Amino acid sequence: VIGVVIGKTDVRSFPDRKNIGTERYTFSFTIRDSPTCFINVQSWGRGEYIRSLSESFRVGDCVTIENPLIQSKEAEREEKFNPVTPSGYKLLLSENHSVVKTSSCYDTDTRLLALLHLPVKDPQDYYSLGDIVANGQSLHGRVLNVLAAVMAVSE
């Protein structure tokens, strides 16, 4: 699978239920290879492997993923912690079997770079900041999608 990384989580650790006293590490990212197709990728493993893999690329990099495990996603649980994707599947990376290679999008396919700027949600499924301000009370307690742009960054 070749795609551009459009999102990435930080590395996290959890107590390993099988090996008491040890930790399992994980991080996930989302890749996109067309305007309508993107998928979440999750990796679990030893701390050194996960940290090294996470540090090997960033959002905006093109990656080639070899030998991932393809697994059906559990939509309700999966999408609490990852972007909602149009696919019914996710990719799992294994330290022993999977390989992630990075390359410049310019070297791979310049069309992939344009995918970085496309929203991942339906354009009709957003609230503007003005709508939220005007209707704040009636929206209380609801989960909303907001499309906004950063106008300035300062101290």
Short mmCIF file of C-alpha atoms in Angstrom, two decimals:
data_model
loop_
_atom_site.label_atom_id
_atom_site.label_comp_id
_atom_site.label_asym_id
_atom_site.label_seq_id
_atom_site.Cartn_x
_atom_site.Cartn_y
_atom_site.Cartn_z
CA VAL A 1 0.00 0.00 0.00
CA ILE A 2 1.37 3.42 -0.94
CA GLY A 3 -0.13 6.60 0.46
CA VAL A 4 0.46 9.94 2.12
CA VAL A 5 0.26 10.14 5.92
CA ILE A 6 -2.63 12.49 6.77
CA GLY A 7 -2.75 11.93 10.53
CA LYS A 8 -0.72 10.32 13.29
CA THR A 9 -1.06 9.69 17.04
CA ASP A 10 1.59 9.78 19.73
CA VAL A 11 3.15 6.59 21.05
CA ARG A 12 1.27 5.19 24.05
CA SER A 13 1.93 2.26 26.34
CA PHE A 14 -0.35 -0.14 28.18
CA PRO A 15 0.31 -2.90 30.72
CA ASP A 16 0.68 -6.22 28.90
CA ARG A 17 -2.02 -8.60 30.17
CA LYS A 18 -0.10 -11.67 28.98
CA ASN A 19 3.27 -10.71 30.48
CA ILE A 20 2.55 -9.12 33.84
CA GLY A 21 4.98 -6.32 34.68
CA THR A 22 5.75 -5.44 31.05
CA GLU A 23 4.32 -2.83 28.70
CA ARG A 24 2.99 -3.02 25.16
CA TYR A 25 3.38 0.05 22.95
CA THR A 26 1.17 1.33 20.17
CA PHE A 27 0.61 4.21 17.80
CA SER A 28 -1.57 4.67 14.77
CA PHE A 29 -1.68 6.75 11.64
CA THR A 30 -3.97 7.33 8.68
CA ILE A 31 -2.86 7.10 5.06
CA ARG A 32 -4.65 8.27 1.95
CA ASP A 33 -4.10 7.25 -1.67
CA SER A 34 -7.05 8.93 -3.41
CA PRO A 35 -9.63 11.65 -2.70
CA THR A 36 -12.13 9.11 -1.38
CA CYS A 37 -9.94 6.34 0.06
CA PHE A 38 -8.04 6.45 3.32
CA ILE A 39 -7.41 3.85 6.01
CA ASN A 40 -6.16 3.67 9.58
CA VAL A 41 -2.97 1.78 10.34
CA GLN A 42 -2.15 0.53 13.82
CA SER A 43 1.07 -0.90 15.18
CA TRP A 44 1.69 -2.72 18.45
CA GLY A 45 4.99 -4.01 19.79
CA ARG A 46 8.06 -3.45 21.90
CA GLY A 47 8.82 0.11 22.96
CA GLU A 48 12.01 0.38 20.89
CA TYR A 49 10.29 -0.83 17.72
CA ILE A 50 7.22 1.39 18.10
CA ARG A 51 9.21 4.53 18.98
CA SER A 52 11.61 3.94 16.08
CA LEU A 53 8.77 3.36 13.63
CA SER A 54 6.86 6.42 14.84
CA GLU A 55 9.94 8.63 14.51
CA SER A 56 10.69 7.38 10.99
CA PHE A 57 7.96 9.49 9.32
CA ARG A 58 5.59 12.38 9.94
CA VAL A 59 2.34 13.77 8.57
CA GLY A 60 2.87 14.72 4.93
CA ASP A 61 5.36 11.92 4.20
CA CYS A 62 4.63 9.23 1.66
CA VAL A 63 4.91 5.68 2.94
CA THR A 64 4.94 2.25 1.40
CA ILE A 65 3.56 -0.45 3.69
CA GLU A 66 4.55 -4.03 2.92
CA ASN A 67 2.89 -7.12 4.43
CA PRO A 68 0.33 -5.52 6.74
CA LEU A 69 -2.38 -7.64 8.28
CA ILE A 70 -5.81 -6.58 7.02
CA GLN A 71 -8.47 -6.74 9.70
CA SER A 72 -12.14 -5.77 9.90
CA LYS A 73 -12.57 -2.77 12.14
CA GLU A 74 -14.97 -2.57 15.05
CA ALA A 75 -16.51 0.73 14.00
CA GLU A 76 -17.88 1.91 17.32
CA ARG A 77 -14.73 1.13 19.32
CA GLU A 78 -12.17 1.96 16.63
CA GLU A 79 -13.56 5.34 15.71
CA LYS A 80 -13.46 6.62 19.28
CA PHE A 81 -9.68 6.91 18.97
CA ASN A 82 -9.06 7.13 15.21
CA PRO A 83 -10.47 9.09 12.30
CA VAL A 84 -13.65 7.69 10.76
CA THR A 85 -12.67 6.09 7.45
CA PRO A 86 -14.77 4.92 4.50
CA SER A 87 -13.17 1.48 4.69
CA GLY A 88 -14.55 -1.37 6.77
CA TYR A 89 -10.97 -2.44 7.44
CA LYS A 90 -7.80 -1.33 9.16
CA LEU A 91 -4.18 -2.31 8.62
CA LEU A 92 -2.11 -3.81 11.43
CA LEU A 93 1.67 -3.67 11.39
CA SER A 94 3.73 -6.48 12.86
CA GLU A 95 7.35 -6.05 13.93
CA ASN A 96 8.24 -9.45 12.46
CA HIS A 97 6.37 -9.28 9.16
CA SER A 98 5.56 -5.70 8.13
CA VAL A 99 7.82 -3.02 6.67
CA VAL A 100 7.16 0.72 6.38
CA LYS A 101 9.36 2.64 3.95
CA THR A 102 9.25 6.40 3.57
CA SER A 103 9.95 8.40 0.46
CA SER A 104 9.37 11.89 -0.79
CA CYS A 105 5.94 12.38 -2.31
CA TYR A 106 7.76 14.11 -5.16
CA ASP A 107 9.65 10.87 -5.80
CA THR A 108 6.55 8.69 -5.44
CA ASP A 109 3.66 10.64 -6.96
CA THR A 110 3.04 14.37 -6.78
CA ARG A 111 -0.72 13.69 -6.89
CA LEU A 112 -0.45 12.32 -3.36
CA LEU A 113 0.61 15.74 -2.05
CA ALA A 114 -2.72 17.27 -3.11
CA LEU A 115 -4.53 14.73 -0.90
CA LEU A 116 -3.11 16.38 2.23
CA HIS A 117 -5.43 19.33 1.82
CA LEU A 118 -8.71 17.47 1.34
CA PRO A 119 -11.06 17.16 4.32
CA VAL A 120 -11.81 13.62 5.46
CA LYS A 121 -15.43 14.42 6.31
CA ASP A 122 -18.44 15.02 4.07
CA PRO A 123 -18.48 18.74 3.17
CA GLN A 124 -22.15 18.90 4.23
CA ASP A 125 -21.33 17.58 7.72
CA TYR A 126 -19.60 20.66 9.16
CA TYR A 127 -20.64 23.54 11.36
CA SER A 128 -19.04 26.93 10.87
CA LEU A 129 -17.73 28.76 13.91
CA GLY A 130 -20.46 31.37 13.34
CA ASP A 131 -23.15 28.68 13.52
CA ILE A 132 -21.71 27.37 16.75
CA VAL A 133 -21.58 30.84 18.33
CA ALA A 134 -25.13 31.68 17.18
CA ASN A 135 -26.65 28.32 18.18
CA GLY A 136 -24.40 27.33 21.06
CA GLN A 137 -27.14 26.46 23.54
CA SER A 138 -29.06 24.21 21.16
CA LEU A 139 -25.83 22.38 20.24
CA HIS A 140 -24.83 21.74 23.87
CA GLY A 141 -23.79 18.13 24.44
CA ARG A 142 -23.63 17.23 20.74
CA VAL A 143 -20.51 16.04 18.94
CA LEU A 144 -19.82 18.42 16.05
CA ASN A 145 -17.49 18.50 13.09
CA VAL A 146 -15.85 21.88 12.69
CA LEU A 147 -13.97 23.03 9.61
CA ALA A 148 -11.72 25.95 10.47
CA ALA A 149 -8.45 27.51 9.34
CA VAL A 150 -5.66 28.90 11.49
CA MET A 151 -5.39 32.62 10.74
CA ALA A 152 -2.44 33.42 13.00
CA VAL A 153 -0.11 31.83 15.52
CA SER A 154 1.52 33.89 18.24
CA GLU A 155 2.78 33.70 21.80
#
